[in-house]
Structure formats: structure tokens, C-alpha cells
PDB file of C-alpha atoms in Angstrom:
ATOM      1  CA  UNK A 216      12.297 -14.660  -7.244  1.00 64.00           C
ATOM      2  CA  UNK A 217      12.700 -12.991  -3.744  1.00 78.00           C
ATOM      3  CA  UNK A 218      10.307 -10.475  -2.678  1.00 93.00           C
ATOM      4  CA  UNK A 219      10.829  -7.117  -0.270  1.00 97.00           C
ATOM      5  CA  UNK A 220      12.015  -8.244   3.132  1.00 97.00           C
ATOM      6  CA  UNK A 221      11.656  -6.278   6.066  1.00 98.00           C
ATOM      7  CA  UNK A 222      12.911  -7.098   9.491  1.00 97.00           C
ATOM      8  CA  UNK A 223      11.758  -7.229  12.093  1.00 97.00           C
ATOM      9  CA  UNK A 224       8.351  -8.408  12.078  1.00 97.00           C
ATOM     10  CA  UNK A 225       7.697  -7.021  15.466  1.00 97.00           C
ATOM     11  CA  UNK A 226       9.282  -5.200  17.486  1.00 97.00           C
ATOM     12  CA  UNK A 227       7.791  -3.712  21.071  1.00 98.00           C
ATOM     13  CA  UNK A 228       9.569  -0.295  22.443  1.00 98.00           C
ATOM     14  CA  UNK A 229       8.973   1.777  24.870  1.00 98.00           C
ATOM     15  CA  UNK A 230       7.392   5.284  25.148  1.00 98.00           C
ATOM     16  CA  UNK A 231      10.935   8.132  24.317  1.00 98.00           C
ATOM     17  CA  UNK A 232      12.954   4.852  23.152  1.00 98.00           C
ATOM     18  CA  UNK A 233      13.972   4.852  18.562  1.00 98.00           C
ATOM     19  CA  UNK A 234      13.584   2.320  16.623  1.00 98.00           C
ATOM     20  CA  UNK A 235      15.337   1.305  13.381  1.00 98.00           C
ATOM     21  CA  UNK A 236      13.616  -0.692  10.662  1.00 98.00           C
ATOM     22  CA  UNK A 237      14.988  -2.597   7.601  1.00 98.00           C
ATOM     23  CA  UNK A 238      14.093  -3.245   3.904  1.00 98.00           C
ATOM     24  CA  UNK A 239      15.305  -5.163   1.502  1.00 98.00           C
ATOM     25  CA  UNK A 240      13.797  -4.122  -1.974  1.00 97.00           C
ATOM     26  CA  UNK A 241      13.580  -6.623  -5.182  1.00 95.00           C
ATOM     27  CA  UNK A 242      16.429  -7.342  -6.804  1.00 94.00           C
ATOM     28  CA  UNK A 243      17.129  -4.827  -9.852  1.00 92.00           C
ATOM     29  CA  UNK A 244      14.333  -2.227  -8.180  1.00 92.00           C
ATOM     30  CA  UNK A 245      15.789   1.096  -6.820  1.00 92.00           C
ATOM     31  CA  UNK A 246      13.089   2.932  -5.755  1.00 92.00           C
ATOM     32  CA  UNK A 247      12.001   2.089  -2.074  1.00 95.00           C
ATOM     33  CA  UNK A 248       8.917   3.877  -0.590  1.00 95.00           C
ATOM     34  CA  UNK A 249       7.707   3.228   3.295  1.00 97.00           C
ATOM     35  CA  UNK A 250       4.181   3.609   4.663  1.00 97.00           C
ATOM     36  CA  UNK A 251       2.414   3.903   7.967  1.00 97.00           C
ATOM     37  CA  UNK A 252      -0.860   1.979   8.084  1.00 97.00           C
ATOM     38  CA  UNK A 253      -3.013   2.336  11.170  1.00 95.00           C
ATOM     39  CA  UNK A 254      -6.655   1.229  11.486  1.00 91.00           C
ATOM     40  CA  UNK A 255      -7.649   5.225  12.058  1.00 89.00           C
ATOM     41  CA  UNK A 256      -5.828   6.439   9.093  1.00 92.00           C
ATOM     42  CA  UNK A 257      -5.068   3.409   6.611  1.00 93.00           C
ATOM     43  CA  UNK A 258      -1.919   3.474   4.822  1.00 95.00           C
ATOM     44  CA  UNK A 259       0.031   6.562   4.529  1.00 95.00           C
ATOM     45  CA  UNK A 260       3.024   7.789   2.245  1.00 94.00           C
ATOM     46  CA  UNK A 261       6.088   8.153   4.624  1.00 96.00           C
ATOM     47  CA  UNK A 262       9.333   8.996   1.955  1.00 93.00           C
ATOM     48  CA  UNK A 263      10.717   7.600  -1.054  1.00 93.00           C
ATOM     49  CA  UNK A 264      14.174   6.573  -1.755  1.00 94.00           C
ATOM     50  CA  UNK A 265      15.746   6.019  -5.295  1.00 92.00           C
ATOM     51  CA  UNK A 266      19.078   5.868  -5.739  1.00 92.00           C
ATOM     52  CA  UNK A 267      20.237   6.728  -2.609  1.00 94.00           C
ATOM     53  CA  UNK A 268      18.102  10.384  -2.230  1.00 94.00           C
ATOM     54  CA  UNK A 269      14.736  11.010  -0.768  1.00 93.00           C
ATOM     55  CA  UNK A 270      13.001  11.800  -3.776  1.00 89.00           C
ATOM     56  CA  UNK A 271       9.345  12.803  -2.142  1.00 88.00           C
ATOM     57  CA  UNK A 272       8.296  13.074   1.989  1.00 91.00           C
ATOM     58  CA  UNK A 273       4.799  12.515   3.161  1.00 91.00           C
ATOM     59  CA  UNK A 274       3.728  14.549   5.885  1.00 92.00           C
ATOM     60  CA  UNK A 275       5.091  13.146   9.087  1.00 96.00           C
ATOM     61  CA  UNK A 276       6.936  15.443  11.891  1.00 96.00           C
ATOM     62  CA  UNK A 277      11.053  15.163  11.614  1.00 96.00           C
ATOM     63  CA  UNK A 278      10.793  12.158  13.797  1.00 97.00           C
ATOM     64  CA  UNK A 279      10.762  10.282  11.125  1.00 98.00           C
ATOM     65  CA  UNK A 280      13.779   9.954   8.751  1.00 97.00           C
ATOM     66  CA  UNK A 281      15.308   7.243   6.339  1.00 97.00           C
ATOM     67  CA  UNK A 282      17.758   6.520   4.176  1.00 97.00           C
ATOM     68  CA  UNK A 283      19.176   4.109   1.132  1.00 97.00           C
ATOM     69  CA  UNK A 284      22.496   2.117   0.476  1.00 97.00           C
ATOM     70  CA  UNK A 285      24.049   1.975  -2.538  1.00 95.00           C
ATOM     71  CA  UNK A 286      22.693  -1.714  -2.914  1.00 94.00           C
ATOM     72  CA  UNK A 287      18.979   0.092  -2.578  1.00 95.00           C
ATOM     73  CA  UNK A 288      18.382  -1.633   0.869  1.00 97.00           C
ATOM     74  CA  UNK A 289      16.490   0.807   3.309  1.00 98.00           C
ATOM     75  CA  UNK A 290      16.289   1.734   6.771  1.00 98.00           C
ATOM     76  CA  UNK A 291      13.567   4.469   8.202  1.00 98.00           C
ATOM     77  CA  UNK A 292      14.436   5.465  12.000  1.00 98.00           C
ATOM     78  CA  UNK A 293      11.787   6.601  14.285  1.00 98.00           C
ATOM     79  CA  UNK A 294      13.378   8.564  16.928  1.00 96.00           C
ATOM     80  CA  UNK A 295      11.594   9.938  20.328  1.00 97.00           C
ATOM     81  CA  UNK A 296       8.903   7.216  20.376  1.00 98.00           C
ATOM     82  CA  UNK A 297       5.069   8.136  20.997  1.00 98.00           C
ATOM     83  CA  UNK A 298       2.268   5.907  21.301  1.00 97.00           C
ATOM     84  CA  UNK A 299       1.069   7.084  18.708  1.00 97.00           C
ATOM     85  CA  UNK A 300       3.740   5.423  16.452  1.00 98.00           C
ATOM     86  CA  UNK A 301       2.214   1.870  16.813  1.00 98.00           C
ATOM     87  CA  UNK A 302       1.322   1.116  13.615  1.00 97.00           C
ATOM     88  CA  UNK A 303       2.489  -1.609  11.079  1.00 97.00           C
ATOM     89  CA  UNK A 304       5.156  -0.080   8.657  1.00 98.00           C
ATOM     90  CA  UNK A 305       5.151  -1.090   5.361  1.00 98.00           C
ATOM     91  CA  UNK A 306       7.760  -0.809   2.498  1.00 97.00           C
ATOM     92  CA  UNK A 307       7.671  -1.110  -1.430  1.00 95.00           C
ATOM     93  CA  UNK A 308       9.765  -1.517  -4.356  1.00 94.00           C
ATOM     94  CA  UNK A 309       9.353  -0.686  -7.511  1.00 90.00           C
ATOM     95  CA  UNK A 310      11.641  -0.787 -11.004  1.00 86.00           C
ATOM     96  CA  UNK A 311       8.849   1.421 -12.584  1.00 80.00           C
ATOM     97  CA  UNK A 312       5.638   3.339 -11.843  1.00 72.00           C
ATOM     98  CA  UNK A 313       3.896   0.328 -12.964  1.00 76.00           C
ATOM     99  CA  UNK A 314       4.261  -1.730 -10.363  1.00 82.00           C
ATOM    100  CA  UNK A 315       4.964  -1.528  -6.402  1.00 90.00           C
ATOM    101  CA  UNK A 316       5.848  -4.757  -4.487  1.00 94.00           C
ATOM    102  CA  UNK A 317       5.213  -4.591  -0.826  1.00 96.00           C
ATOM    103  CA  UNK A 318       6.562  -6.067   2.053  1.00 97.00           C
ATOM    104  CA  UNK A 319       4.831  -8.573   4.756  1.00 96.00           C
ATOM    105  CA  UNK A 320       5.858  -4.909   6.955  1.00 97.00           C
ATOM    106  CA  UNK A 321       7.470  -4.977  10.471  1.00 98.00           C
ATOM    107  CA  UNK A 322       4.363  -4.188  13.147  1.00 97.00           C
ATOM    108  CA  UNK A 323       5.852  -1.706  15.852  1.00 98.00           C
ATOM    109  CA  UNK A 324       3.930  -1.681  19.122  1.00 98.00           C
ATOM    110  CA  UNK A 325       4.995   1.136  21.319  1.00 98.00           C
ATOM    111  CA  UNK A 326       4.611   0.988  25.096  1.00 97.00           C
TER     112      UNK A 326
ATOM    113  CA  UNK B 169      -5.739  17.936  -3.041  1.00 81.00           C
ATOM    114  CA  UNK B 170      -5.381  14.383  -4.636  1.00 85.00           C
ATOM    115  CA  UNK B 171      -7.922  11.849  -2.534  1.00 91.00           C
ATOM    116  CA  UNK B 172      -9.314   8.255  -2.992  1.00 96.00           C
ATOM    117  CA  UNK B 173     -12.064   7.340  -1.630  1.00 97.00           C
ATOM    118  CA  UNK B 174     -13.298   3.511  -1.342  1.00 98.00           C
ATOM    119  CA  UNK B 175     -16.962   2.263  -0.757  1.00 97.00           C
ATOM    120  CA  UNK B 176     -18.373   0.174   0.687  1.00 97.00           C
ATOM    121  CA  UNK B 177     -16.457   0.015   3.537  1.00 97.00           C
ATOM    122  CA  UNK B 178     -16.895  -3.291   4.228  1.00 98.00           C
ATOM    123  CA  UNK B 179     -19.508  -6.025   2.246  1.00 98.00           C
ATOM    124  CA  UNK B 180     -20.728  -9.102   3.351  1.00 98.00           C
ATOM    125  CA  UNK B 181     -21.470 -11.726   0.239  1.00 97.00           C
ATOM    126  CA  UNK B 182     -22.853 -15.473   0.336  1.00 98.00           C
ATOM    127  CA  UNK B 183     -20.295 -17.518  -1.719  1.00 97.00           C
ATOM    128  CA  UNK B 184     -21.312 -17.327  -5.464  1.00 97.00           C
ATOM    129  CA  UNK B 185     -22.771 -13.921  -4.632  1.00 97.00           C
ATOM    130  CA  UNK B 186     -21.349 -11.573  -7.249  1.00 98.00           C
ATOM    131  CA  UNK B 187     -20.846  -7.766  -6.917  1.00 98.00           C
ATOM    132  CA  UNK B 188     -18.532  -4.546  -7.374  1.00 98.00           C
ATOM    133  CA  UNK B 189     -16.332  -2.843  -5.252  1.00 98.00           C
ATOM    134  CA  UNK B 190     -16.156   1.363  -5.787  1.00 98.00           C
ATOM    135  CA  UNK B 191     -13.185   3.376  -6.019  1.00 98.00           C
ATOM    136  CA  UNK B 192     -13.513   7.331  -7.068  1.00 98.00           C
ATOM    137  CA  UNK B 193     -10.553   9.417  -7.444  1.00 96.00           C
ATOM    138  CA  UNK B 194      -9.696  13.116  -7.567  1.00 93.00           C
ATOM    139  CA  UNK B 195      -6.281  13.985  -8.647  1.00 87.00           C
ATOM    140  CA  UNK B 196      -4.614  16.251 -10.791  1.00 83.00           C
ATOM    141  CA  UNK B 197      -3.042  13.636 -13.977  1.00 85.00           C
ATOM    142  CA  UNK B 198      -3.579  10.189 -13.076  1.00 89.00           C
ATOM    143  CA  UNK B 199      -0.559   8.070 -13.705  1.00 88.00           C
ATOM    144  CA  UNK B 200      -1.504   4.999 -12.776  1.00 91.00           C
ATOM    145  CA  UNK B 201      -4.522   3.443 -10.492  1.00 95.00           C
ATOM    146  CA  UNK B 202      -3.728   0.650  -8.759  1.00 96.00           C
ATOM    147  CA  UNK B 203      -5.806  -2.639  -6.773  1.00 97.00           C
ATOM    148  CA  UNK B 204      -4.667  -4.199  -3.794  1.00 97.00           C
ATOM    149  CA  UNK B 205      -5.259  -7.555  -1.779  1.00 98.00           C
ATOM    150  CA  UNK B 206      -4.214  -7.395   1.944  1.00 97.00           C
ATOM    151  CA  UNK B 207      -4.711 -10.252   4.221  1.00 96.00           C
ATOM    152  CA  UNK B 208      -4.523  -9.793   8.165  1.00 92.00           C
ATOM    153  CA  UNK B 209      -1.209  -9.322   9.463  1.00 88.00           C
ATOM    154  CA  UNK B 210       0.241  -9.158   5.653  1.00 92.00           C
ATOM    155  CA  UNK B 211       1.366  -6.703   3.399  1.00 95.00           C
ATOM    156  CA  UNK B 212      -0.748  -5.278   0.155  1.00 97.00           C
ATOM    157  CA  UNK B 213      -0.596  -7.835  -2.536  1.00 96.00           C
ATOM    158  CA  UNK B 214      -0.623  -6.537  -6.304  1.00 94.00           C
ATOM    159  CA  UNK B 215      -3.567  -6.920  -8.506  1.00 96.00           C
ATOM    160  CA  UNK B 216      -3.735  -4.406 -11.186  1.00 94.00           C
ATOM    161  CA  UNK B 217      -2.703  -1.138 -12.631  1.00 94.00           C
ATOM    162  CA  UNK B 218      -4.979   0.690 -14.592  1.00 96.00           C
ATOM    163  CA  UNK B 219      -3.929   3.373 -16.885  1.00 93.00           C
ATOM    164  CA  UNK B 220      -6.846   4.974 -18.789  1.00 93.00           C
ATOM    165  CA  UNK B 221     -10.042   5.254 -18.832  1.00 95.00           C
ATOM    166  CA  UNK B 222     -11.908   2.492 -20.671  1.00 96.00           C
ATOM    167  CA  UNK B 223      -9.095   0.049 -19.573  1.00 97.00           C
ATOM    168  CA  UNK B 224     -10.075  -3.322 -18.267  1.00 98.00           C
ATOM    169  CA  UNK B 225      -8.201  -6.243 -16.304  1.00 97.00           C
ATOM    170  CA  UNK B 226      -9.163  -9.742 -15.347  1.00 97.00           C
ATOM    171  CA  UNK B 227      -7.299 -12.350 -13.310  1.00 95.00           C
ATOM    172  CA  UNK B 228      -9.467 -15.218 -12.178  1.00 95.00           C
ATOM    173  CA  UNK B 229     -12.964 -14.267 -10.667  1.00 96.00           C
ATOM    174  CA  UNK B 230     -11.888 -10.517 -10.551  1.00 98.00           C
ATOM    175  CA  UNK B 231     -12.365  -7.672 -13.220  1.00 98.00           C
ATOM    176  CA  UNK B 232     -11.256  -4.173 -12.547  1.00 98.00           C
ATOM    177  CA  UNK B 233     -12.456  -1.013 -14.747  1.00 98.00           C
ATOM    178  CA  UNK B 234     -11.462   2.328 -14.825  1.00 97.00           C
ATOM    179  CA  UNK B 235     -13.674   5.627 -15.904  1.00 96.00           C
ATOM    180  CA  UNK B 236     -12.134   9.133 -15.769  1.00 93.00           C
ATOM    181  CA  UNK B 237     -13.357   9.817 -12.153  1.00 95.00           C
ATOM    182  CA  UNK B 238     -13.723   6.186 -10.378  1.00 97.00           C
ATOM    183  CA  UNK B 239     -12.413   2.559 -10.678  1.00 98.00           C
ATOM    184  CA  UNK B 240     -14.988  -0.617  -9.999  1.00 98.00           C
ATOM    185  CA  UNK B 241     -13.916  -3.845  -8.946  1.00 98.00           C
ATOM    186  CA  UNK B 242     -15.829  -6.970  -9.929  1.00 98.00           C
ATOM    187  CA  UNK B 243     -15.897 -10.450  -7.983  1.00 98.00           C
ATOM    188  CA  UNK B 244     -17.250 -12.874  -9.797  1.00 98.00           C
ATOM    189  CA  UNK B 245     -19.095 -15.964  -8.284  1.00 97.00           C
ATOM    190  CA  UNK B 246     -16.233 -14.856  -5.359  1.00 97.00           C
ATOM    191  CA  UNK B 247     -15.430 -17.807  -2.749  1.00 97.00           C
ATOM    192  CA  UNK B 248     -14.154 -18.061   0.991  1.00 97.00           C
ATOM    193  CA  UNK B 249     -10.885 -17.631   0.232  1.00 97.00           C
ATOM    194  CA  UNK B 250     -11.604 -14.108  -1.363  1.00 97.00           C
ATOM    195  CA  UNK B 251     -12.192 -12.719   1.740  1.00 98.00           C
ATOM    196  CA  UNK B 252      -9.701  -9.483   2.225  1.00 98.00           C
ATOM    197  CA  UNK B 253      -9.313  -5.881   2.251  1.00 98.00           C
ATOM    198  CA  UNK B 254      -9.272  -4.408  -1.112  1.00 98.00           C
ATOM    199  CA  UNK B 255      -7.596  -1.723  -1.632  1.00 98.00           C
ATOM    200  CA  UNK B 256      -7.289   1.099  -4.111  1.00 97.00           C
ATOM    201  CA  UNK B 257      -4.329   3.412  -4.762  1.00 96.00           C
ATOM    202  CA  UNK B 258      -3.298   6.422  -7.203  1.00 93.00           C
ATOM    203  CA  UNK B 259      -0.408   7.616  -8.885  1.00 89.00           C
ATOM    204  CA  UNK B 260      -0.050  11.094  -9.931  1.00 81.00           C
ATOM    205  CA  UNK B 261       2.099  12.747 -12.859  1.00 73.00           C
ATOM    206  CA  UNK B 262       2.937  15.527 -10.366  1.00 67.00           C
ATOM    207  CA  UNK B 263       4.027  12.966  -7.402  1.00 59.00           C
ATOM    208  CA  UNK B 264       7.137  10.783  -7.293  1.00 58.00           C
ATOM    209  CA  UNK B 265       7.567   7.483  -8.478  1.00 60.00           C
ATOM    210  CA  UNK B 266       6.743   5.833  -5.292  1.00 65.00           C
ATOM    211  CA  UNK B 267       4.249   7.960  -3.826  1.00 83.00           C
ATOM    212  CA  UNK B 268       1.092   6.001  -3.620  1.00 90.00           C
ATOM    213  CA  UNK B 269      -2.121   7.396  -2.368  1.00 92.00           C
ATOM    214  CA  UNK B 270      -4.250   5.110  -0.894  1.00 95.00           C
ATOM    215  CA  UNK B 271      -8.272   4.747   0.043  1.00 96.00           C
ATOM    216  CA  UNK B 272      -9.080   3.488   3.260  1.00 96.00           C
ATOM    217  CA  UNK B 273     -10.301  -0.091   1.520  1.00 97.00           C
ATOM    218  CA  UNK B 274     -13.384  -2.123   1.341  1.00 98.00           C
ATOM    219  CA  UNK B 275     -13.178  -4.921   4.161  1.00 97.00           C
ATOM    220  CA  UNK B 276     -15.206  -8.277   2.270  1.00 98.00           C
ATOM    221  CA  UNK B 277     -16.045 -11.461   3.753  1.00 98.00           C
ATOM    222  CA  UNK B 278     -17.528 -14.006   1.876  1.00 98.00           C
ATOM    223  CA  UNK B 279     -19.275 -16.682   3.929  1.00 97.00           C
ATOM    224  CA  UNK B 280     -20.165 -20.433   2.185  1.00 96.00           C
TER     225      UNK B 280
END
């Protein structure tokens, strides 16, 4: 059974630069949900997607923004890069409340 | 405001060394409580979910519990190779389905 993909694994950018990251949820799961997780602030909520609509934002400036396809694969764009942003970004699917699968998460290094 | 909060922050056991990890929780209708595993460089890998209190899980040489205002996990007789963040997350009735809230984690090492 595959698991959540995300791509890429790293990526390095540079300070004012976006970035676009990709997720690839479970088969047959439609909600996707990203996360921030920094040693400062461990892992924080980012948005969730389920069938295509942002059903719940964390609280992150409009920087940050996502989206779903119809086949539940998810991107989450990070525009305006800061510093700040390094972090490793994490995503997880879910068929039910009663389970989340996460991703091995793309680690974003900004410059 | 829902919060999780995870202690010790990080524990230091002899192989065969047994002990509990602490989570306590404030939130407004728990859904669901869940454990993580997270290796360096990896993502959070699923242990349990926890729905009530008075609920109990085992897999292996780990047990978690759940009361109505914290969540213990216990390593039993735990080994190198159990050495990881754990961490501990919350659902809420009021949140969406994929809105975890997370504690910071409890770093272990377990030396032989």
C-alpha cells in the first residue's frame, strides 16, 4: 500500500524567491492537511483540504496558500520567501478522523 | 484555547529501563488523542488514537492511556531502537477533520 508522497525532499531558495510543494495523499483518503514543524515551535496546523475546499486555516500570514485536485493531490505555495520559512513541511491524509498518515515532508531551507 | 502540553521534554533511559511519557490536554470536546513516533529527518509515524477516557492501547513494548485531562505513554523494558520523539496530538469536535494540535514532544534516547 503506498503512503503520502511529497516532493521534493529539499529544496534551498532564496530570501523574496516562492516555492511550490507537492503531496500525494493515500489512495481513497480526501482530506489532506499540511504542517510547519520548526525546532522553536514544533509542528503547526497550516490548512486542510477535502474535496477540493480549504475546510480549516491555521494561523499563518496570506503567504501561505494551497490547494487540492480533483484526484485529492495537494500543493501549498509559499510566496515572498523569509528566513523564517525554513522549516520542514509536513502533509497528512486521512479517510477519517481516526487516523492521519504523514508524509517523510519536503525540508525547505531558505537563504 | 485548545493546548497540549508534553513532559518530559526529553528522557534519558538505560535499555530495559521502563517508564511513562506525559501528555495533558485542554480542549473543548476531545475527538480523538493521538501518539506519534518521529525519527530524525522523517515524518510522524502513527501509534494510537485514543478516544475516551479509560481507553487503553498496546503494540509491542508500548501502552498508551487516556484520563479526562492527560494521556501517559508506557515503554516497557524499551530498547535502542526506541529511541525517538514522541509525540502527542488532539482532535477537537469543534475543529476540522484534519486539524491536529500538537505538543512540542518528549525527545527519548535509550542507551544499551
Amino acid at each position: 500500500k503506498a503512503g503520502v508522497t511529497q516532493t521534493p525532499r529539499y529544496l534551498i531558495k532564496t530570501r523574496g524567491q516562492q516555492v511550490t510543494l507537492s503531496c500525494s495523499p493515500i489512495s481513497g483518503h480526501r482530506s489532506v492537511s499540511w504542517y510547519q514543524q520548526t525546532p522553536g515551535q514544533g509542528l503547526q496546523f497550516l490548512f486542510e483540504y477535502f474535496s477540493e475546499t480549504q475546510r480549516n486555516k491555521g494561523n499563518f500570514p496570506g503567504r501561505f496558500s494551497g490547494r487540492q485536485f480533483s484526484n485529492s493531490r495537494s500543493e501549498m505555495n509559499v510566496s515572498t520567501l523569509e528566513l523564517g520559512d525554513s522549516a520542514l513541511y509536513l502533509c497528512a491524509s486521512s479517510k477519517t478522523a481516526d487516523g492521519y498518515t504523514f508524509g517523510s515532508g519536503t525540508r525547505l531551507t531558505v537563504v | 484555547e485548545d493546548q497540549v502540553t508534553q513532559s518530559p521534554e526529553a528522557l534519558r533511559l538505560q535499555e530495559g529501563e521502563s517508564s511513562s511519557l506525559n501528555c495533558s490536554y485542554t480542549v473543548s470536546g476531545l475527538r480523538g488523542l493521538f501518539w506519534y513516533r518521529q525519527d530524525p529527518g522523517k515524518g510522524p509515524e502513527f501509534l494510537f488514537t485514543l478516544y475516551s477516557a479509560g481507553e487503553e492501547k498496546e503494540k509491542e513494548r508500548l501502552k498508551a492511556t487516556l484520563t479526562k485531562k492527560e494521556s501517559f505513554l508506557h515503554i516497557t523494558a524499551p530498547k535502542p531502537e526506541d529511541s525517538a520523539t514522541y509525540l502527542c496530538a488532539v482532535v477537537n469536535y469543534g475543529g476540522s477533520q484534519g486539524n491536529l494540535i500538537f505538543g512540542k514532544g518528549t525527545k527519548l534516547s535509550v542507551k544499551p
